[in-house]
């Protein structure tokens, strides 16, 4: 107890230095909490934009379909699966799709496209197609409805209500089919790959057009809690990975996204590492100053029989208290600043990264580990930074110290 | 009776070649338990060096120091730290105390190192402060004590660990002569009533008069010895 009291009081011998050092440590903690919050926010937006736009948080595909979108590889019992999914308590929505390549032509021009046959009602719980429609209206189940992306509409030089002819072949008999549509809506997701290539028509229309009655290629899924999406123990991953179908979370569907997440993780680590390195230099410097000022005192207490290890303990205890005070303020500060940005957002311009559009305000995300783990790391690093000064103090030679100061 | 302290041809040199200083040159000295010895000499005569060697703060270049027959020069590390803690009390010229600890805590500190229980520590702290005439000043920080009072706390701390000997290097040098004499009287009391052995250095005539045994040092050699 006396050693604790001694260490604690030693901190307040030079209040200005202690305050400055605490500010250094606390602001490092604040920065790392904030940076992690920003990263989480950004990842959240990125994942949200990736999964909620069209892809879904998970998908069930007919096995092999995703390899090269061969339309004959289909799920025949998709209604059963969809029914089962809708009754799964973790699932928020499930939407069946037909995906077939086709040629689309207007009176002026033609283009290749990927036709998505979707069910308007169930799509509302899964994707953002409806929100992306900026002119006309979303699918309503009427036969000749078709949605085009803005660049595709510009290429085909069509306006709402104009005629479009879709040309493809039936899936099994490979016979050419042609069908007339009227442009009912224009959409814009943001990522050009989607806007330039996709076309949406009604699911039942697609089924009849391509002779895929009662079948689908893909079921896109959204969960009530998005963070569950990659949990391999989920029922859907157990039930629907068989020789008919494969079920995957977005992380498995988008390996590049996983790599990107890993990269952001590393960048937090690197920035955090540099930050802590700078902070530890500050800590080492401050500890050394405090030791130099007390050289004579160390000489005396060593003379009267204090072991070197006990001096190391004293200095480390001082560093521990320093870290404790700093973390106290760092946590409070970090909480308020990060909370502020989590409700008010950090204004960011529109930016596109690997086909994912980030737009508008970015809200930081607060997690308990930021306020538990990070302070622990900061405290450990402060202690590590104090080891060298502590060793120095423990090696002070009493006779030299006594002579120096007098 | 074996002497409490026995130095044989104790030498300590600083520097090399032309610039070499023989701070201590073959000093042989015996001190019996219960003695009250003053090492007297002008500044630079080797008083501090001798006390440091006796106290195991420094290593001789040649010769030996034995305390109760144990050769101090053979010890190092924790063993030496613990030996100093348990057998030797130190009082330096000034700034003996840890400024952020109270008088009582400064005395307690050394007993803490010895692993004495809190209850025993508290009793002994009070006893020590009474002996040096500072009862009621337990909670004062060094800065709230006069120079003489600070030195008394230092003596109390040295006593607290129950050492075989207290080494005091010019304990009165920073005090006016009246305060210095009263500190010396405290030390003398402890010597007479508690049989504590003291070796202290000084060059103050008024202090010299009060020592029983005088060892005169000059240029690192014992010039003469007197008993009065
Ligand atoms: N650490 C040291 N390095 C170099 N010279 C020293 C050292 N300690 C003492 N000396 C020299 O040894 C001599 C004796 O010093 P010291 O024992 O301190 O004398 P005193 O205490 O009697 O004044 C002096 O000349 C001093 O300069
Ligand atoms: Mg001296």
XYZ file of C-alpha atoms and ligand atoms in Angstrom:
662
model
C 0.000 0.000 0.000
C 2.810 2.388 0.839
C 4.381 1.671 -2.537
C 1.061 2.409 -4.258
C 0.719 5.647 -2.322
C 4.290 6.547 -3.154
C 3.800 5.848 -6.863
C 0.512 7.738 -6.973
C 1.938 10.793 -5.231
C 5.034 10.770 -7.383
C 2.780 11.376 -10.368
C 1.672 14.668 -8.911
C 5.120 16.028 -8.186
C 5.202 17.593 -11.606
C 1.568 18.110 -12.423
C 2.168 19.818 -15.728
C 4.250 16.960 -17.061
C 1.786 14.364 -15.825
C -1.113 16.246 -17.383
C 0.722 16.545 -20.695
C 1.635 12.865 -20.707
C -1.917 11.920 -19.794
C -3.203 14.082 -22.615
C -0.861 12.316 -25.005
C -1.991 8.868 -23.902
C -5.656 9.837 -23.654
C -5.697 11.388 -27.105
C -4.031 8.294 -28.547
C -6.813 6.235 -27.000
C -9.426 8.679 -28.283
C -7.955 8.520 -31.775
C -7.908 4.747 -31.854
C -11.484 4.513 -30.521
C -12.657 7.047 -33.071
C -10.721 5.513 -35.910
C -12.133 2.087 -35.173
C -15.612 3.589 -34.957
C -15.135 5.223 -38.363
C -13.801 1.983 -39.823
C -16.725 -0.003 -38.460
C -19.091 2.623 -39.813
C -17.465 2.499 -43.195
C -17.452 -1.287 -43.284
C -21.085 -1.250 -42.253
C -21.971 1.110 -45.078
C -19.911 -0.919 -47.519
C -21.431 -4.229 -46.495
C -24.867 -2.643 -46.415
C -24.403 -1.230 -49.866
C -23.080 -4.528 -51.152
C -25.671 -6.783 -49.576
C -28.755 -4.614 -49.442
C -28.583 -3.235 -52.973
C -29.205 -6.470 -54.791
C -27.038 -9.371 -53.707
C -28.648 -10.087 -50.370
C -26.856 -11.050 -47.185
C -26.947 -14.651 -48.268
C -28.009 -16.560 -51.342
C -29.230 -19.985 -52.187
C -28.285 -20.850 -55.754
C -28.839 -23.970 -57.737
C -25.576 -25.845 -57.390
C -23.158 -24.812 -60.124
C -25.248 -21.893 -61.343
C -22.883 -19.239 -60.071
C -19.945 -20.693 -61.998
C -21.079 -19.277 -65.350
C -24.760 -18.419 -64.941
C -25.870 -21.378 -67.049
C -29.659 -20.860 -67.023
C -30.510 -24.543 -67.281
C -29.083 -25.134 -63.798
C -32.133 -24.269 -61.765
C -33.901 -24.810 -58.456
C -37.148 -26.598 -59.136
C -38.565 -26.653 -55.630
C -37.833 -22.986 -54.923
C -41.301 -22.351 -53.499
C -40.754 -24.980 -50.821
C -37.387 -23.481 -49.941
C -38.769 -19.970 -49.932
C -41.622 -21.083 -47.731
C -39.228 -22.683 -45.298
C -37.051 -19.560 -45.262
C -39.954 -17.235 -44.621
C -40.780 -19.266 -41.518
C -37.216 -19.251 -40.250
C -37.188 -16.717 -37.389
C -33.757 -15.330 -38.301
C -34.792 -14.555 -41.875
C -36.288 -11.181 -42.655
C -36.985 -11.801 -46.324
C -36.263 -14.207 -49.160
C -36.719 -13.451 -52.803
C -36.513 -15.856 -55.730
C -34.952 -14.757 -58.995
C -34.411 -15.900 -62.526
C -31.232 -14.684 -64.139
C -30.796 -15.088 -67.906
C -28.670 -13.296 -70.464
C -30.562 -11.603 -73.296
C -30.479 -9.014 -76.031
C -32.542 -5.872 -75.631
C -33.451 -3.615 -78.523
C -35.247 -0.340 -78.996
C -36.124 1.327 -82.275
C -32.712 2.943 -82.250
C -30.237 0.600 -80.680
C -29.642 -2.731 -79.041
C -27.529 -4.072 -76.201
C -26.697 -7.209 -74.280
C -28.169 -7.442 -70.813
C -28.619 -9.673 -67.829
C -32.314 -10.129 -67.225
C -33.453 -10.516 -63.631
C -36.908 -11.946 -63.210
C -37.925 -10.845 -59.736
C -40.977 -10.986 -57.523
C -41.888 -7.394 -56.706
C -43.442 -8.123 -53.320
C -40.746 -10.289 -51.792
C -37.975 -8.180 -53.354
C -39.004 -5.268 -51.124
C -37.731 -7.118 -48.047
C -34.460 -8.088 -49.638
C -33.107 -5.538 -52.093
C -33.198 -1.856 -52.911
C -34.476 -2.118 -56.466
C -37.602 -0.175 -55.600
C -35.607 2.597 -53.894
C -33.329 2.790 -56.915
C -36.223 3.557 -59.247
C -36.031 7.294 -59.895
C -38.527 7.590 -62.738
C -41.682 5.650 -63.565
C -42.569 2.948 -61.092
C -41.303 -0.306 -59.693
C -42.657 -3.621 -60.961
C -46.265 -4.198 -60.007
C -46.857 -7.622 -61.517
C -48.122 -6.434 -64.870
C -46.912 -8.455 -67.762
C -44.970 -6.053 -69.925
C -43.220 -4.094 -67.225
C -39.483 -3.677 -67.584
C -36.930 -1.631 -65.614
C -33.736 -0.290 -67.157
C -30.732 1.427 -65.613
C -30.079 5.035 -66.588
C -27.031 4.375 -68.835
C -28.807 1.492 -70.601
C -31.862 3.705 -71.256
C -29.579 6.400 -72.620
C -27.842 3.898 -74.882
C -31.144 2.601 -76.200
C -32.500 6.164 -76.433
C -35.784 5.228 -74.796
C -38.159 7.021 -72.469
C -40.858 5.769 -70.144
C -43.569 3.991 -72.091
C -41.358 3.246 -75.101
C -41.308 -0.213 -76.598
C -38.448 -2.609 -76.019
C -37.923 -6.036 -77.465
C -36.164 -8.710 -75.479
C -34.545 -11.524 -77.446
C -33.200 -14.709 -75.901
C -33.663 -18.421 -76.085
C -35.702 -20.792 -74.025
C -33.630 -22.624 -71.505
C -34.238 -26.239 -72.462
C -35.339 -26.309 -76.068
C -32.973 -23.475 -77.003
C -35.607 -21.891 -79.213
C -35.387 -18.195 -79.914
C -37.963 -16.157 -78.030
C -38.838 -12.549 -78.511
C -41.070 -10.483 -76.319
C -42.324 -6.933 -76.304
C -42.085 -4.765 -73.179
C -42.841 -1.166 -72.354
C -40.345 0.790 -70.313
C -42.054 1.228 -66.963
C -39.250 2.436 -64.754
C -35.704 3.706 -64.654
C -33.323 2.830 -61.859
C -29.930 3.913 -60.669
C -28.078 1.881 -58.014
C -24.826 3.784 -58.357
C -22.289 1.133 -59.298
C -22.033 1.224 -63.080
C -21.738 -2.529 -63.519
C -25.279 -2.809 -62.178
C -26.769 0.200 -63.945
C -25.247 -0.604 -67.325
C -26.106 -4.299 -67.501
C -29.152 -5.229 -65.487
C -32.785 -5.386 -66.526
C -35.649 -6.257 -64.230
C -38.879 -7.928 -65.280
C -41.521 -9.789 -63.302
C -40.597 -13.258 -62.104
C -43.632 -15.063 -63.543
C -43.085 -13.336 -66.873
C -39.503 -14.524 -66.913
C -40.579 -18.031 -65.977
C -42.980 -18.262 -68.849
C -40.705 -16.471 -71.311
C -37.721 -18.721 -70.733
C -39.834 -21.806 -70.096
C -38.719 -22.069 -66.497
C -42.158 -22.519 -65.021
C -41.999 -23.230 -61.294
C -38.212 -22.752 -61.207
C -35.713 -20.135 -60.094
C -31.950 -19.709 -60.134
C -31.338 -17.853 -56.985
C -32.961 -16.994 -53.701
C -31.562 -13.846 -52.123
C -31.938 -13.611 -48.370
C -31.847 -10.895 -45.754
C -31.617 -11.568 -42.044
C -33.160 -9.750 -39.150
C -29.682 -9.285 -37.740
C -27.204 -8.702 -40.577
C -24.212 -9.695 -38.451
C -25.487 -13.287 -38.447
C -25.081 -13.577 -42.195
C -21.759 -15.382 -42.079
C -22.506 -17.643 -39.155
C -21.958 -21.145 -40.572
C -24.137 -22.722 -37.884
C -27.278 -21.106 -39.266
C -29.989 -23.504 -40.276
C -30.070 -22.343 -43.878
C -26.413 -23.191 -44.392
C -26.976 -26.640 -42.963
C -30.194 -27.396 -44.813
C -29.473 -25.996 -48.240
C -25.960 -27.060 -48.955
C -26.672 -30.271 -50.831
C -26.311 -31.582 -54.359
C -29.284 -29.482 -55.506
C -28.445 -26.141 -53.973
C -25.670 -24.218 -52.329
C -26.210 -21.628 -49.601
C -23.608 -18.970 -48.877
C -23.258 -15.800 -46.819
C -22.054 -12.646 -48.531
C -18.505 -13.174 -47.332
C -18.307 -16.429 -49.250
C -20.123 -14.926 -52.230
C -17.802 -11.911 -52.357
C -14.272 -13.006 -51.482
C -12.913 -9.609 -52.560
C -15.042 -8.012 -49.871
C -13.488 -10.282 -47.279
C -10.043 -9.247 -48.483
C -11.053 -5.609 -48.297
C -12.330 -6.001 -44.745
C -9.102 -7.662 -43.793
C -7.221 -4.751 -45.348
C -9.171 -2.183 -43.369
C -8.421 -4.252 -40.285
C -4.722 -4.124 -41.092
C -4.798 -0.419 -41.767
C -6.351 0.188 -38.345
C -3.596 -1.967 -36.910
C -0.849 -0.080 -38.740
C -2.151 3.389 -37.915
C -2.752 2.257 -34.338
C 0.763 0.842 -34.187
C 2.350 4.064 -35.406
C 0.226 6.079 -33.038
C 1.234 3.936 -30.089
C 4.871 4.083 -31.125
C 4.791 7.874 -31.060
C 2.895 7.863 -27.807
C 5.377 5.471 -26.224
C 8.258 7.741 -27.212
C 6.431 10.503 -25.361
C 5.895 8.241 -22.378
C 9.535 7.129 -22.317
C 10.665 10.732 -22.502
C 8.383 11.821 -19.708
C 9.377 8.893 -17.485
C 13.040 9.637 -18.033
C 12.550 13.273 -17.113
C 10.797 12.272 -13.935
C 13.611 9.840 -13.098
C 16.378 12.350 -13.820
C 14.744 14.809 -11.456
C 14.817 12.160 -8.724
C 18.270 10.676 -9.242
C 19.443 11.724 -5.791
C 16.324 10.282 -4.223
C 16.881 6.967 -6.005
C 20.462 7.080 -4.718
C 19.181 7.442 -1.158
C 16.530 4.756 -1.322
C 18.969 2.354 -2.943
C 21.516 3.129 -0.231
C 19.073 2.226 2.496
C 18.470 -1.151 0.897
C 15.808 -0.889 -1.802
C 16.345 -3.713 -4.264
C 16.616 -2.883 -7.981
C 13.482 -4.946 -8.617
C 11.577 -2.827 -6.132
C 12.579 0.308 -7.997
C 11.397 -1.258 -11.248
C 8.132 -2.082 -9.523
C 7.780 1.508 -8.341
C 8.345 3.001 -11.799
C 6.012 0.504 -13.444
C 3.373 1.269 -10.838
C 3.729 4.949 -11.631
C 3.330 4.144 -15.329
C 0.302 2.007 -14.536
C -1.367 4.841 -12.653
C -0.477 7.216 -15.457
C -2.150 4.868 -17.925
C -5.150 4.446 -15.638
C -5.769 8.175 -15.358
C -5.210 8.601 -19.088
C -7.567 5.775 -19.983
C -10.212 7.182 -17.665
C -10.229 10.451 -19.580
C -9.605 8.769 -22.925
C -12.639 6.529 -22.456
C -14.913 9.405 -21.457
C -13.659 11.588 -24.275
C -13.781 8.731 -26.764
C -17.305 7.889 -25.726
C -18.612 11.410 -26.168
C -16.826 12.162 -29.419
C -17.660 8.799 -30.985
C -21.270 9.031 -29.763
C -21.558 12.469 -31.318
C -20.410 11.191 -34.686
C -22.508 8.074 -34.404
C -25.681 10.169 -34.173
C -24.648 13.123 -36.316
C -22.387 11.340 -38.759
C -19.199 12.510 -40.364
C -19.983 14.292 -43.610
C -18.296 12.477 -46.477
C -18.578 13.135 -50.151
C -19.837 10.480 -52.502
C -17.197 7.915 -53.252
C -17.007 4.622 -55.022
C -14.710 1.846 -53.899
C -14.513 -1.457 -55.764
C -18.016 -1.101 -57.114
C -19.487 -0.055 -53.791
C -20.887 3.414 -53.463
C -20.552 5.299 -50.205
C -22.763 8.288 -50.072
C -23.782 10.924 -47.559
C -22.926 10.927 -43.847
C -20.959 8.181 -42.271
C -21.872 7.271 -38.733
C -19.263 5.893 -36.387
C -20.117 2.676 -34.609
C -19.431 2.203 -30.908
C -18.617 -1.252 -29.649
C -17.886 -2.341 -26.075
C -14.488 -3.731 -27.048
C -13.342 -0.260 -28.057
C -13.780 0.811 -24.454
C -12.429 -2.373 -22.893
C -9.761 -3.804 -25.177
C -8.244 -0.556 -26.404
C -7.673 0.865 -22.910
C -6.102 -2.462 -21.948
C -3.766 -2.254 -24.949
C -2.946 1.360 -24.101
C -2.179 0.400 -20.509
C 0.001 -2.524 -21.587
C 1.857 -0.330 -24.050
C 2.416 2.329 -21.403
C 3.858 -0.339 -19.135
C 6.081 -1.620 -21.942
C 7.232 1.923 -22.677
C 8.093 2.322 -18.991
C 10.306 -0.771 -18.848
C 13.379 0.942 -20.246
C 13.191 3.954 -17.908
C 12.475 1.578 -15.027
C 15.560 -0.507 -15.811
C 17.576 2.679 -15.996
C 16.358 3.789 -12.578
C 17.057 0.370 -11.095
C 20.677 0.592 -12.240
C 21.392 3.967 -10.690
C 24.634 3.690 -8.682
C 24.028 5.187 -5.226
C 27.462 6.771 -4.791
C 27.283 8.476 -8.170
C 23.732 9.636 -7.626
C 24.571 11.001 -4.186
C 27.541 12.908 -5.544
C 25.749 14.287 -8.594
C 23.045 16.147 -6.837
C 24.975 17.757 -4.025
C 35.638 -9.699 20.956
C 35.536 -9.347 17.207
C 35.129 -5.748 16.072
C 31.809 -4.677 14.578
C 33.612 -3.133 11.648
C 37.047 -4.020 10.517
C 38.729 -2.509 7.488
C 42.101 -3.782 6.370
C 44.305 -1.710 4.043
C 41.205 -0.289 2.423
C 41.979 1.638 -0.784
C 39.824 3.381 -3.327
C 41.266 5.219 -6.304
C 39.494 7.417 -8.800
C 40.770 8.147 -12.284
C 43.927 6.773 -13.893
C 47.529 7.759 -14.470
C 48.508 11.329 -13.641
C 44.953 12.266 -12.746
C 44.515 9.406 -10.303
C 43.140 10.414 -6.927
C 43.791 8.174 -3.970
C 40.527 8.924 -2.202
C 41.362 6.261 0.364
C 44.823 4.872 0.815
C 45.270 1.711 2.872
C 42.973 2.618 5.699
C 42.797 0.065 8.480
C 40.226 0.786 11.116
C 38.347 -1.204 13.734
C 35.129 -0.116 15.343
C 33.727 -1.909 18.372
C 29.998 -2.245 19.086
C 28.620 0.758 20.956
C 31.267 3.178 19.811
C 30.507 6.775 18.863
C 33.133 7.603 16.289
C 33.697 10.739 14.256
C 35.660 10.672 11.025
C 37.205 14.100 10.853
C 38.952 15.750 7.975
C 38.811 18.604 5.519
C 36.731 18.395 2.381
C 38.189 15.868 -0.048
C 40.024 13.906 2.612
C 38.059 10.724 1.901
C 35.384 10.728 4.607
C 32.474 9.983 2.298
C 34.491 7.394 0.419
C 35.286 5.590 3.657
C 31.664 5.616 4.835
C 30.458 4.430 1.431
C 32.878 1.526 1.498
C 31.926 0.587 5.038
C 28.268 0.764 4.070
C 28.704 -1.344 0.955
C 27.694 1.435 -1.419
C 31.012 1.261 -3.202
C 33.654 -1.390 -3.835
C 37.286 -0.970 -2.744
C 40.120 -1.267 -5.242
C 42.001 -3.216 -2.623
C 41.625 -4.187 1.013
C 38.607 -5.575 2.816
C 35.663 -4.382 4.869
C 34.068 -6.779 7.269
C 30.911 -6.139 9.250
C 30.477 -8.625 12.097
C 33.014 -10.745 10.276
C 31.132 -10.729 6.963
C 33.123 -9.391 4.040
C 30.941 -6.764 2.394
C 33.036 -6.586 -0.766
C 32.029 -10.190 -1.545
C 28.354 -9.317 -1.763
C 26.379 -7.964 -4.679
C 22.872 -7.575 -6.055
C 19.901 -8.333 -3.833
C 22.109 -9.878 -1.186
C 23.983 -6.612 -0.788
C 20.752 -4.558 -0.900
C 19.236 -6.730 1.797
C 22.418 -6.618 3.847
C 22.382 -2.816 3.805
C 18.685 -2.760 4.598
C 19.030 -5.033 7.634
C 22.445 -4.101 9.011
C 23.295 -0.540 8.108
C 21.481 2.710 8.698
C 22.392 5.659 6.526
C 22.029 9.348 7.193
C 23.266 11.694 4.489
C 24.025 15.362 4.531
C 20.616 16.424 3.228
C 17.550 15.357 1.264
C 17.411 12.011 2.991
C 13.681 11.763 2.798
C 11.226 10.945 0.062
C 9.461 14.286 -0.378
C 6.021 12.857 -1.167
C 5.914 10.666 1.927
C 5.125 11.953 5.414
C 7.633 11.663 8.244
C 5.896 8.513 9.458
C 5.758 7.009 5.962
C 9.433 7.710 5.381
C 10.259 5.744 8.513
C 7.760 3.054 7.610
C 9.261 2.681 4.130
C 12.370 0.828 5.235
C 10.404 -1.512 7.479
C 8.131 -2.227 4.557
C 11.184 -3.331 2.604
C 12.013 -5.617 5.519
C 8.563 -7.170 5.345
C 7.521 -6.104 8.823
C 3.763 -6.247 9.391
C 1.708 -3.066 9.297
C 0.812 -3.149 12.968
C 4.420 -3.560 14.096
C 5.506 -0.876 11.660
C 3.063 1.628 13.085
C 4.109 0.967 16.671
C 7.759 1.288 15.804
C 7.258 4.462 13.747
C 5.677 6.121 16.746
C 8.431 4.917 19.020
C 11.147 6.201 16.689
C 9.525 9.593 16.253
C 9.260 9.888 20.055
C 12.930 9.036 20.488
C 14.090 11.712 18.056
C 11.740 14.230 19.611
C 9.255 14.550 16.769
C 6.135 13.139 18.405
C 3.042 14.610 16.766
C 4.776 15.344 13.483
C 3.918 11.993 11.907
C 1.910 13.446 9.084
C 4.176 16.272 8.075
C 5.827 16.075 4.718
C 9.585 16.795 4.608
C 8.902 20.223 3.130
C 6.878 21.050 6.253
C 9.793 20.163 8.533
C 12.892 22.229 9.314
C 16.304 20.981 8.191
C 17.061 19.745 11.706
C 13.729 17.956 11.947
C 14.308 16.330 8.566
C 17.673 15.016 9.769
C 16.016 13.652 12.896
C 13.505 11.799 10.740
C 16.463 10.429 8.782
C 18.035 9.211 12.030
C 14.694 7.716 13.065
C 14.465 5.922 9.715
C 18.010 4.607 10.120
C 17.111 3.336 13.615
C 13.825 1.832 12.480
C 15.382 -1.035 10.561
C 17.251 -2.016 13.721
C 20.705 -1.998 12.115
C 24.035 -2.935 13.671
C 25.439 0.465 12.887
C 24.385 3.877 11.645
C 26.663 5.645 9.195
C 26.078 9.387 8.972
C 27.934 11.401 6.346
C 28.194 14.981 7.566
C 24.677 14.876 9.012
C 25.025 18.351 10.484
C 26.708 20.077 7.544
C 23.512 21.715 6.340
C 22.376 22.750 9.819
C 23.236 25.769 11.933
C 25.483 24.842 14.835
C 22.745 24.895 17.463
C 20.533 22.559 15.452
C 23.557 20.479 14.557
C 24.478 20.040 18.203
C 20.940 19.067 19.107
C 20.899 16.446 16.329
C 24.186 15.155 17.661
C 22.698 14.969 21.136
C 19.861 12.849 19.747
C 22.424 10.522 18.192
C 24.431 10.419 21.385
C 21.308 9.527 23.381
C 20.652 6.643 21.047
C 24.234 5.569 21.444
C 24.115 5.672 25.211
C 20.587 4.464 25.906
C 20.140 1.985 23.092
C 23.758 1.067 22.521
C 23.530 2.017 18.824
C 26.921 2.230 17.158
C 27.475 5.453 15.208
C 30.140 6.400 12.737
C 29.727 9.903 11.387
C 31.875 12.300 9.466
C 32.244 16.004 10.140
C 34.604 18.917 9.920
C 32.689 21.058 12.408
C 34.724 21.818 15.561
C 31.637 21.992 17.810
C 30.570 18.534 16.683
C 34.055 17.137 16.990
C 34.088 18.098 20.660
C 31.126 15.825 21.302
C 32.515 12.665 19.771
C 34.116 10.060 21.958
C 36.516 8.677 19.405
C 38.044 10.765 16.625
C 39.657 9.419 13.467
C 41.481 12.115 11.519
C 41.693 11.616 7.773
C 43.951 13.528 5.421
C 44.470 12.754 1.751
C 42.899 9.364 2.162
C 45.118 8.265 5.049
C 44.493 8.084 8.763
C 46.499 10.948 10.172
C 45.832 10.289 13.857
C 43.271 8.888 16.278
C 42.059 10.321 19.561
C 39.711 9.185 22.278
C 38.225 11.820 24.545
N 33.012 9.153 -7.868
C 34.162 9.849 -7.831
N 34.826 10.083 -8.974
C 36.017 10.740 -8.970
N 36.562 11.217 -7.870
C 35.941 11.029 -6.687
C 34.704 10.323 -6.605
N 34.324 10.282 -5.318
C 35.282 10.924 -4.613
N 36.240 11.367 -5.431
C 37.455 12.069 -5.024
O 38.023 11.397 -3.910
C 38.453 12.309 -2.961
C 37.772 12.039 -1.655
O 36.424 12.394 -1.771
P 35.346 12.283 -0.615
O 35.466 10.923 -0.027
O 34.060 12.699 -1.096
O 35.898 13.336 0.451
P 35.118 14.044 1.618
O 33.858 13.344 1.836
O 36.043 13.925 2.782
O 34.932 15.437 1.240
C 38.190 13.689 -3.511
O 39.387 14.188 -4.114
C 37.138 13.479 -4.530
O 37.272 14.414 -5.557
Mg 31.891 14.028 1.737
